[in-house]
Structure formats: structure tokens, C-alpha cells
mmCIF file of C-alpha atoms in Angstrom:
data_model
loop_
_atom_site.group_PDB
_atom_site.id
_atom_site.type_symbol
_atom_site.label_atom_id
_atom_site.label_comp_id
_atom_site.label_asym_id
_atom_site.label_seq_id
_atom_site.Cartn_x
_atom_site.Cartn_y
_atom_site.Cartn_z
ATOM 1 C CA MET A 898 8.969 9.177 1.307
ATOM 2 C CA SER A 899 7.850 12.495 -0.205
ATOM 3 C CA ASP A 900 5.202 14.854 1.169
ATOM 4 C CA GLU A 901 3.194 14.207 -2.004
ATOM 5 C CA VAL A 902 2.417 10.633 -0.929
ATOM 6 C CA LEU A 903 1.239 9.715 2.561
ATOM 7 C CA VAL A 904 0.851 6.245 4.113
ATOM 8 C CA GLU A 905 -1.118 4.974 7.076
ATOM 9 C CA GLU A 906 -1.283 1.347 8.216
ATOM 10 C CA SER A 907 -3.877 -0.512 10.261
ATOM 11 C CA ASP A 908 -5.220 -4.086 10.472
ATOM 12 C CA GLY A 909 -3.195 -5.338 7.518
ATOM 13 C CA VAL A 910 -4.316 -2.453 5.293
ATOM 14 C CA ALA A 911 -2.091 0.372 4.031
ATOM 15 C CA VAL A 912 -3.809 3.578 2.911
ATOM 16 C CA ILE A 913 -1.783 5.389 0.239
ATOM 17 C CA THR A 914 -2.880 9.010 -0.195
ATOM 18 C CA ILE A 915 -1.959 11.259 -3.102
ATOM 19 C CA ASN A 916 -1.361 14.518 -1.260
ATOM 20 C CA ARG A 917 -1.585 17.439 -3.693
ATOM 21 C CA PRO A 918 -5.066 18.756 -2.887
ATOM 22 C CA LYS A 919 -4.371 22.280 -4.176
ATOM 23 C CA ALA A 920 -3.605 20.754 -7.580
ATOM 24 C CA ARG A 921 -6.594 18.367 -7.378
ATOM 25 C CA ASN A 922 -4.027 15.617 -6.803
ATOM 26 C CA ALA A 923 -2.646 15.926 -10.317
ATOM 27 C CA ILE A 924 0.123 13.378 -10.812
ATOM 28 C CA ASN A 925 3.624 14.758 -11.192
ATOM 29 C CA GLY A 926 7.009 13.092 -11.053
ATOM 30 C CA ALA A 927 7.221 13.318 -7.277
ATOM 31 C CA VAL A 928 3.888 11.542 -6.836
ATOM 32 C CA ALA A 929 4.828 8.810 -9.296
ATOM 33 C CA ARG A 930 8.154 8.173 -7.603
ATOM 34 C CA GLY A 931 6.533 8.322 -4.174
ATOM 35 C CA VAL A 932 3.876 5.749 -5.051
ATOM 36 C CA ALA A 933 6.492 3.439 -6.573
ATOM 37 C CA GLU A 934 8.717 3.716 -3.497
ATOM 38 C CA VAL A 935 5.807 3.002 -1.172
ATOM 39 C CA LEU A 936 4.730 -0.046 -3.148
ATOM 40 C CA ASP A 937 8.280 -1.389 -3.304
ATOM 41 C CA ALA A 938 8.546 -1.094 0.479
ATOM 42 C CA LEU A 939 5.111 -2.495 1.322
ATOM 43 C CA ASP A 940 5.197 -5.352 -1.184
ATOM 44 C CA ALA A 941 8.003 -6.891 0.859
ATOM 45 C CA ARG A 942 6.032 -6.795 4.119
ATOM 46 C CA PRO A 943 3.761 -9.844 4.648
ATOM 47 C CA GLU A 944 1.809 -8.158 7.439
ATOM 48 C CA ILE A 945 0.307 -5.759 4.874
ATOM 49 C CA SER A 946 -2.239 -7.627 2.740
ATOM 50 C CA VAL A 947 -4.252 -4.925 0.981
ATOM 51 C CA TYR A 948 -3.767 -1.351 -0.220
ATOM 52 C CA VAL A 949 -6.267 1.495 -0.434
ATOM 53 C CA LEU A 950 -5.397 4.259 -2.900
ATOM 54 C CA THR A 951 -7.081 7.628 -2.404
ATOM 55 C CA GLY A 952 -6.563 11.358 -2.798
ATOM 56 C CA ALA A 953 -6.463 14.177 -0.259
ATOM 57 C CA GLY A 954 -8.922 17.047 -0.068
ATOM 58 C CA GLY A 955 -12.023 15.449 -1.568
ATOM 59 C CA THR A 956 -10.622 14.582 -5.004
ATOM 60 C CA PHE A 957 -9.120 11.302 -6.166
ATOM 61 C CA SER A 958 -6.994 12.703 -8.999
ATOM 62 C CA ALA A 959 -7.473 15.051 -11.939
ATOM 63 C CA GLY A 960 -4.826 13.118 -13.888
ATOM 64 C CA MET A 961 -1.421 14.156 -15.190
ATOM 65 C CA ASP A 962 -0.055 17.494 -14.047
ATOM 66 C CA LEU A 963 -0.184 19.318 -17.395
ATOM 67 C CA LYS A 964 1.980 22.188 -16.130
ATOM 68 C CA GLY A 965 4.638 19.670 -15.190
ATOM 69 C CA PHE A 966 4.213 17.951 -18.553
ATOM 70 C CA LEU A 967 5.028 21.215 -20.326
ATOM 71 C CA THR A 968 8.290 21.521 -18.368
ATOM 72 C CA GLY A 969 9.324 17.896 -18.914
ATOM 73 C CA ASP A 970 8.341 16.619 -15.449
ATOM 74 C CA LEU A 971 6.879 13.302 -16.575
ATOM 75 C CA PRO A 972 4.862 11.340 -13.966
ATOM 76 C CA VAL A 973 6.206 7.974 -15.076
ATOM 77 C CA VAL A 974 8.453 5.503 -13.275
ATOM 78 C CA LYS A 975 10.399 3.016 -15.364
ATOM 79 C CA GLY A 976 9.018 -0.468 -14.847
ATOM 80 C CA ARG A 977 5.864 0.782 -13.078
ATOM 81 C CA GLY A 978 4.460 3.309 -15.518
ATOM 82 C CA PHE A 979 2.241 6.332 -14.958
ATOM 83 C CA GLY A 980 1.773 7.271 -11.326
ATOM 84 C CA GLY A 981 4.184 4.519 -10.318
ATOM 85 C CA LEU A 982 1.363 2.004 -10.713
ATOM 86 C CA THR A 983 -0.440 1.567 -14.037
ATOM 87 C CA GLU A 984 2.011 -0.655 -15.930
ATOM 88 C CA ALA A 985 2.938 -2.880 -12.985
ATOM 89 C CA PRO A 986 0.238 -2.965 -10.303
ATOM 90 C CA PRO A 987 1.361 -4.631 -7.071
ATOM 91 C CA LYS A 988 0.815 -8.310 -6.356
ATOM 92 C CA LYS A 989 -1.443 -7.453 -3.440
ATOM 93 C CA PRO A 990 -5.045 -6.290 -3.963
ATOM 94 C CA VAL A 991 -5.648 -2.546 -4.312
ATOM 95 C CA VAL A 992 -8.915 -0.736 -3.545
ATOM 96 C CA ALA A 993 -9.482 2.726 -5.032
ATOM 97 C CA ALA A 994 -11.405 5.148 -2.784
ATOM 98 C CA VAL A 995 -12.773 7.811 -5.120
ATOM 99 C CA GLU A 996 -14.178 11.177 -4.088
ATOM 100 C CA GLY A 997 -14.683 14.096 -6.453
ATOM 101 C CA TYR A 998 -12.981 13.510 -9.777
ATOM 102 C CA ALA A 999 -11.092 10.548 -11.211
ATOM 103 C CA LEU A 1000 -10.176 11.965 -14.595
ATOM 104 C CA ALA A 1001 -7.641 11.097 -17.279
ATOM 105 C CA GLY A 1002 -4.659 9.559 -15.513
ATOM 106 C CA GLY A 1003 -6.666 9.605 -12.312
ATOM 107 C CA PHE A 1004 -9.235 7.307 -13.893
ATOM 108 C CA GLU A 1005 -6.408 5.170 -15.241
ATOM 109 C CA LEU A 1006 -5.014 4.802 -11.719
ATOM 110 C CA ALA A 1007 -8.448 3.643 -10.540
ATOM 111 C CA LEU A 1008 -8.627 1.178 -13.442
ATOM 112 C CA ALA A 1009 -5.259 -0.247 -12.349
ATOM 113 C CA CYS A 1010 -6.812 -1.054 -8.972
ATOM 114 C CA ASP A 1011 -8.720 -4.275 -8.306
ATOM 115 C CA LEU A 1012 -11.766 -2.799 -6.575
ATOM 116 C CA ILE A 1013 -13.355 0.660 -6.720
ATOM 117 C CA VAL A 1014 -15.427 2.322 -4.007
ATOM 118 C CA ALA A 1015 -16.795 5.702 -5.079
ATOM 119 C CA SER A 1016 -18.785 8.555 -3.611
ATOM 120 C CA ALA A 1017 -22.218 9.145 -5.117
ATOM 121 C CA GLU A 1018 -21.039 12.576 -6.261
ATOM 122 C CA SER A 1019 -17.796 11.390 -7.884
ATOM 123 C CA LYS A 1020 -17.228 11.534 -11.627
ATOM 124 C CA PHE A 1021 -14.974 9.586 -13.974
ATOM 125 C CA GLY A 1022 -13.674 10.353 -17.434
ATOM 126 C CA LEU A 1023 -10.906 10.105 -20.018
ATOM 127 C CA PRO A 1024 -10.780 13.673 -21.378
ATOM 128 C CA GLU A 1025 -7.356 13.318 -23.012
ATOM 129 C CA PRO A 1026 -8.678 13.860 -26.593
ATOM 130 C CA LYS A 1027 -9.977 17.270 -25.482
ATOM 131 C CA ARG A 1028 -6.320 18.203 -24.803
ATOM 132 C CA GLY A 1029 -4.857 16.607 -27.906
ATOM 133 C CA LEU A 1030 -3.647 13.602 -25.913
ATOM 134 C CA VAL A 1031 -4.435 9.890 -25.621
ATOM 135 C CA ALA A 1032 -5.203 7.899 -22.480
ATOM 136 C CA GLY A 1033 -1.979 5.930 -22.771
ATOM 137 C CA ALA A 1034 -1.649 4.753 -19.163
ATOM 138 C CA GLY A 1035 -3.912 1.755 -19.668
ATOM 139 C CA GLY A 1036 -7.257 3.505 -19.822
ATOM 140 C CA ILE A 1037 -8.247 2.680 -23.393
ATOM 141 C CA MET A 1038 -6.944 -0.878 -22.997
ATOM 142 C CA ARG A 1039 -8.457 -1.723 -19.623
ATOM 143 C CA LEU A 1040 -11.807 0.048 -20.007
ATOM 144 C CA PRO A 1041 -13.271 -2.137 -22.826
ATOM 145 C CA ARG A 1042 -12.345 -5.200 -20.775
ATOM 146 C CA ARG A 1043 -14.414 -3.926 -17.858
ATOM 147 C CA ILE A 1044 -17.518 -2.423 -19.469
ATOM 148 C CA PRO A 1045 -19.398 -2.985 -22.768
ATOM 149 C CA TYR A 1046 -17.481 -2.099 -25.919
ATOM 150 C CA HIS A 1047 -19.748 0.653 -27.209
ATOM 151 C CA VAL A 1048 -19.998 2.335 -23.805
ATOM 152 C CA ALA A 1049 -16.206 2.257 -23.483
ATOM 153 C CA MET A 1050 -15.944 3.795 -26.944
ATOM 154 C CA GLU A 1051 -18.379 6.567 -26.044
ATOM 155 C CA LEU A 1052 -16.563 7.382 -22.818
ATOM 156 C CA ALA A 1053 -13.124 7.351 -24.465
ATOM 157 C CA LEU A 1054 -14.065 9.219 -27.653
ATOM 158 C CA THR A 1055 -16.239 11.964 -26.146
ATOM 159 C CA GLY A 1056 -13.948 12.642 -23.196
ATOM 160 C CA ASP A 1057 -17.042 13.475 -21.153
ATOM 161 C CA HIS A 1058 -17.460 12.961 -17.408
ATOM 162 C CA TYR A 1059 -19.588 10.023 -16.231
ATOM 163 C CA PRO A 1060 -21.177 9.727 -12.786
ATOM 164 C CA ALA A 1061 -20.176 6.926 -10.440
ATOM 165 C CA SER A 1062 -23.784 5.692 -10.476
ATOM 166 C CA ARG A 1063 -23.544 4.896 -14.200
ATOM 167 C CA LEU A 1064 -20.287 2.998 -13.772
ATOM 168 C CA TYR A 1065 -21.783 1.141 -10.815
ATOM 169 C CA GLU A 1066 -24.642 0.006 -13.092
ATOM 170 C CA LEU A 1067 -22.035 -1.251 -15.564
ATOM 171 C CA GLY A 1068 -20.167 -3.181 -12.868
ATOM 172 C CA LEU A 1069 -17.000 -1.081 -12.916
ATOM 173 C CA VAL A 1070 -17.574 0.433 -9.472
ATOM 174 C CA ASN A 1071 -18.045 -2.067 -6.640
ATOM 175 C CA ARG A 1072 -19.748 0.139 -4.078
ATOM 176 C CA ILE A 1073 -21.321 3.600 -3.928
ATOM 177 C CA THR A 1074 -21.142 5.583 -0.692
ATOM 178 C CA GLU A 1075 -22.529 8.828 0.620
ATOM 179 C CA PRO A 1076 -20.445 11.899 -0.294
ATOM 180 C CA GLY A 1077 -17.326 12.032 1.837
ATOM 181 C CA ALA A 1078 -17.527 8.362 2.827
ATOM 182 C CA ALA A 1079 -15.599 6.681 -0.006
ATOM 183 C CA LEU A 1080 -12.493 6.101 2.110
ATOM 184 C CA GLU A 1081 -14.564 4.660 4.940
ATOM 185 C CA GLY A 1082 -16.306 2.342 2.476
ATOM 186 C CA ALA A 1083 -13.017 1.332 0.881
ATOM 187 C CA LEU A 1084 -11.505 0.566 4.276
ATOM 188 C CA GLU A 1085 -14.489 -1.587 5.179
ATOM 189 C CA LEU A 1086 -14.038 -3.596 1.994
ATOM 190 C CA ALA A 1087 -10.242 -3.731 2.335
ATOM 191 C CA ARG A 1088 -10.405 -4.989 5.914
ATOM 192 C CA LYS A 1089 -12.780 -7.730 4.842
ATOM 193 C CA VAL A 1090 -10.280 -8.789 2.178
ATOM 194 C CA ALA A 1091 -7.368 -8.502 4.636
ATOM 195 C CA GLN A 1092 -8.943 -11.114 6.910
ATOM 196 C CA ASN A 1093 -7.874 -13.706 4.343
ATOM 197 C CA ALA A 1094 -4.454 -15.281 3.845
ATOM 198 C CA PRO A 1095 -1.942 -12.973 2.052
ATOM 199 C CA LEU A 1096 -0.460 -15.661 -0.193
ATOM 200 C CA ALA A 1097 -3.919 -16.847 -1.212
ATOM 201 C CA LEU A 1098 -4.986 -13.292 -2.017
ATOM 202 C CA ALA A 1099 -1.944 -12.630 -4.189
ATOM 203 C CA ALA A 1100 -2.331 -15.937 -6.044
ATOM 204 C CA THR A 1101 -6.046 -15.370 -6.588
ATOM 205 C CA LYS A 1102 -5.414 -11.901 -8.023
ATOM 206 C CA LYS A 1103 -2.658 -13.222 -10.289
ATOM 207 C CA VAL A 1104 -4.839 -16.013 -11.704
ATOM 208 C CA ILE A 1105 -7.822 -13.725 -12.321
ATOM 209 C CA ILE A 1106 -5.664 -11.208 -14.192
ATOM 210 C CA GLU A 1107 -3.448 -13.555 -16.183
ATOM 211 C CA SER A 1108 -6.055 -16.204 -17.042
ATOM 212 C CA GLN A 1109 -7.831 -13.812 -19.407
ATOM 213 C CA ASP A 1110 -5.236 -14.736 -22.024
ATOM 214 C CA TRP A 1111 -5.028 -18.488 -21.302
ATOM 215 C CA SER A 1112 -6.418 -21.068 -23.708
ATOM 216 C CA LEU A 1113 -8.701 -23.875 -22.519
ATOM 217 C CA ASP A 1114 -5.903 -26.383 -23.083
ATOM 218 C CA GLU A 1115 -3.389 -24.613 -20.868
ATOM 219 C CA MET A 1116 -5.432 -22.852 -18.203
ATOM 220 C CA PHE A 1117 -5.349 -25.491 -15.463
ATOM 221 C CA ALA A 1118 -1.630 -26.145 -15.925
ATOM 222 C CA LYS A 1119 -0.876 -22.440 -15.712
ATOM 223 C CA GLN A 1120 -3.130 -22.047 -12.697
ATOM 224 C CA SER A 1121 -1.346 -24.908 -10.942
ATOM 225 C CA GLU A 1122 1.998 -23.149 -11.302
ATOM 226 C CA ILE A 1123 0.588 -20.213 -9.363
ATOM 227 C CA ILE A 1124 -1.600 -21.868 -6.738
ATOM 228 C CA ASN A 1125 0.335 -25.048 -5.861
ATOM 229 C CA PRO A 1126 2.841 -23.201 -3.646
ATOM 230 C CA VAL A 1127 -0.107 -21.788 -1.683
ATOM 231 C CA PHE A 1128 -1.403 -25.271 -0.875
ATOM 232 C CA GLY A 1129 2.014 -26.156 0.527
ATOM 233 C CA SER A 1130 2.377 -22.999 2.586
ATOM 234 C CA LYS A 1131 2.383 -22.603 6.356
ATOM 235 C CA ASP A 1132 -0.676 -20.390 6.018
ATOM 236 C CA ALA A 1133 -2.608 -23.243 4.363
ATOM 237 C CA MET A 1134 -1.837 -25.461 7.333
ATOM 238 C CA GLU A 1135 -2.788 -22.649 9.707
ATOM 239 C CA GLY A 1136 -6.087 -22.112 7.911
ATOM 240 C CA ALA A 1137 -7.031 -25.768 8.213
ATOM 241 C CA ALA A 1138 -5.951 -25.902 11.859
ATOM 242 C CA ALA A 1139 -7.859 -22.729 12.728
ATOM 243 C CA PHE A 1140 -11.006 -24.122 11.123
ATOM 244 C CA ALA A 1141 -10.693 -27.413 13.026
ATOM 245 C CA GLU A 1142 -10.016 -25.601 16.299
ATOM 246 C CA LYS A 1143 -12.807 -23.047 15.722
ATOM 247 C CA ARG A 1144 -10.541 -20.005 16.075
ATOM 248 C CA ALA A 1145 -9.385 -17.089 13.969
ATOM 249 C CA PRO A 1146 -6.314 -17.906 11.835
ATOM 250 C CA GLN A 1147 -2.992 -16.152 12.445
ATOM 251 C CA TRP A 1148 -1.531 -15.532 9.014
ATOM 252 C CA LYS A 1149 2.232 -15.215 8.494
ATOM 253 C CA GLY A 1150 2.391 -14.783 4.742
ATOM 254 C CA GLU A 1151 4.544 -17.921 4.554
#
């Protein structure tokens, strides 16, 4: 693991921190590879159910490291995309904890997450056109699926910064916290999610994401392919037993 990406684990939650505060957590090749390596390692561990992605030093991420871009240091990992995340998000739920700025690729990383908790002072934006670039790490594809079309167009075409409060009104941000408390808020939400069965969480996420492209004729058949193994799992039996015995379930991810 590189110094650019830090990991802490507690109560089934892994906090992944982009650790380049002096560069406003701009994403370079080392960060992208570090995030990909962390996800590869944690995805295989059933005791970790949820991830929280955040940035060190009061900023989520200012996006791609443009100085690195000029020297050919591309922040892309084959098979996972920008930042080691945007093209192939993990199977497990991811909560973004946003302080300061989530701009350009930083915003695209947040959009690749499943939940967003943001500080009241944080700002989001896709300023790539101001630099002669395009938000090609999923931003201009994911954004109009999350907020109204014309608002997405305005945000993407102007490249301006938008406050977290506006994106909360639009339903893109799940929770707003006091300044400096985004990570605490994200952990609270992540721990609530992590109380649930890992296999059920992964299957639920998969259905929600993939079903957007399913037709009415095929949707239940496709859902069954994903969820039927969950109903036959040891965790499903444990959940039923724990309910009957009035105790907390002990999930195994099996």
C-alpha cells in the first residue's frame, strides 16, 4: 500500500483516505493504483461490508493531477478506470465523505459512490471544459441519471462550482453535516448499513444499478439470478434464526 492511500477498519467499515493534502488530494497514478489495490484486497474479505471514501486535510479531491497529466502520469488503472474506481466500482456499498472541494475527477469519484455525505461548506463541480478537457470518468454519464437533465447540463457546461446544499435539494447528496463533520456523518451512515448482511447488501446494490437497463419482460428473471443465491445462504438462515431468537445476527458473508 502506498502513502498516498490510507486505510482504517472498524465495525465492518473500511475508511479509504486519499492522502495528498498538499495537492488538494489531486489524483495521480499512485493514488489510482493504491485505491485499486485496496479495493482488490478488501473485496475478498467478508468481514468488511462497507467502504467510506474521503480525502485528507479538509478536501475530498480537486480531481486529476494536471501536473502529472502533463508528464504522462495518468491516474487510470486498467479495468477500474480513473482513480482506480470510476469504471468498476466495488460490489460492496461505498459512502463518499466530502469536505472542501469535490471537483472534476473528484466529483466523478463521488458519483461512483453509492451514498454521499457532505459538509455544508463543500462544493462540487465539473470544471473540465474550463481546461479544455471533458469529464470522461463517468461524470457526464452518471450526473444526468442522478439529477434533472437541464440542471446536469448547466453544471457540466458551465464548469461552475455548486454548493452541497443545492445538490442535497436535488437528491444527489444524502446528508449534510456541519463543517468538518462529513467523515463522522459518513461513518454513522456506513455503520448503519454494515449492520446488515454482506451478501444481501452486495446483491441489493447490484440489482439497483443493473436494473436501470432491464425491460419489464426480463427484470424479475434477471433479479432472480442475482438474489436467489442470497436466499440460500448461511446468512439468510442466520437472519431468520436471529429474528426468532430475538438476538443480533452474526453475519459470515456466506
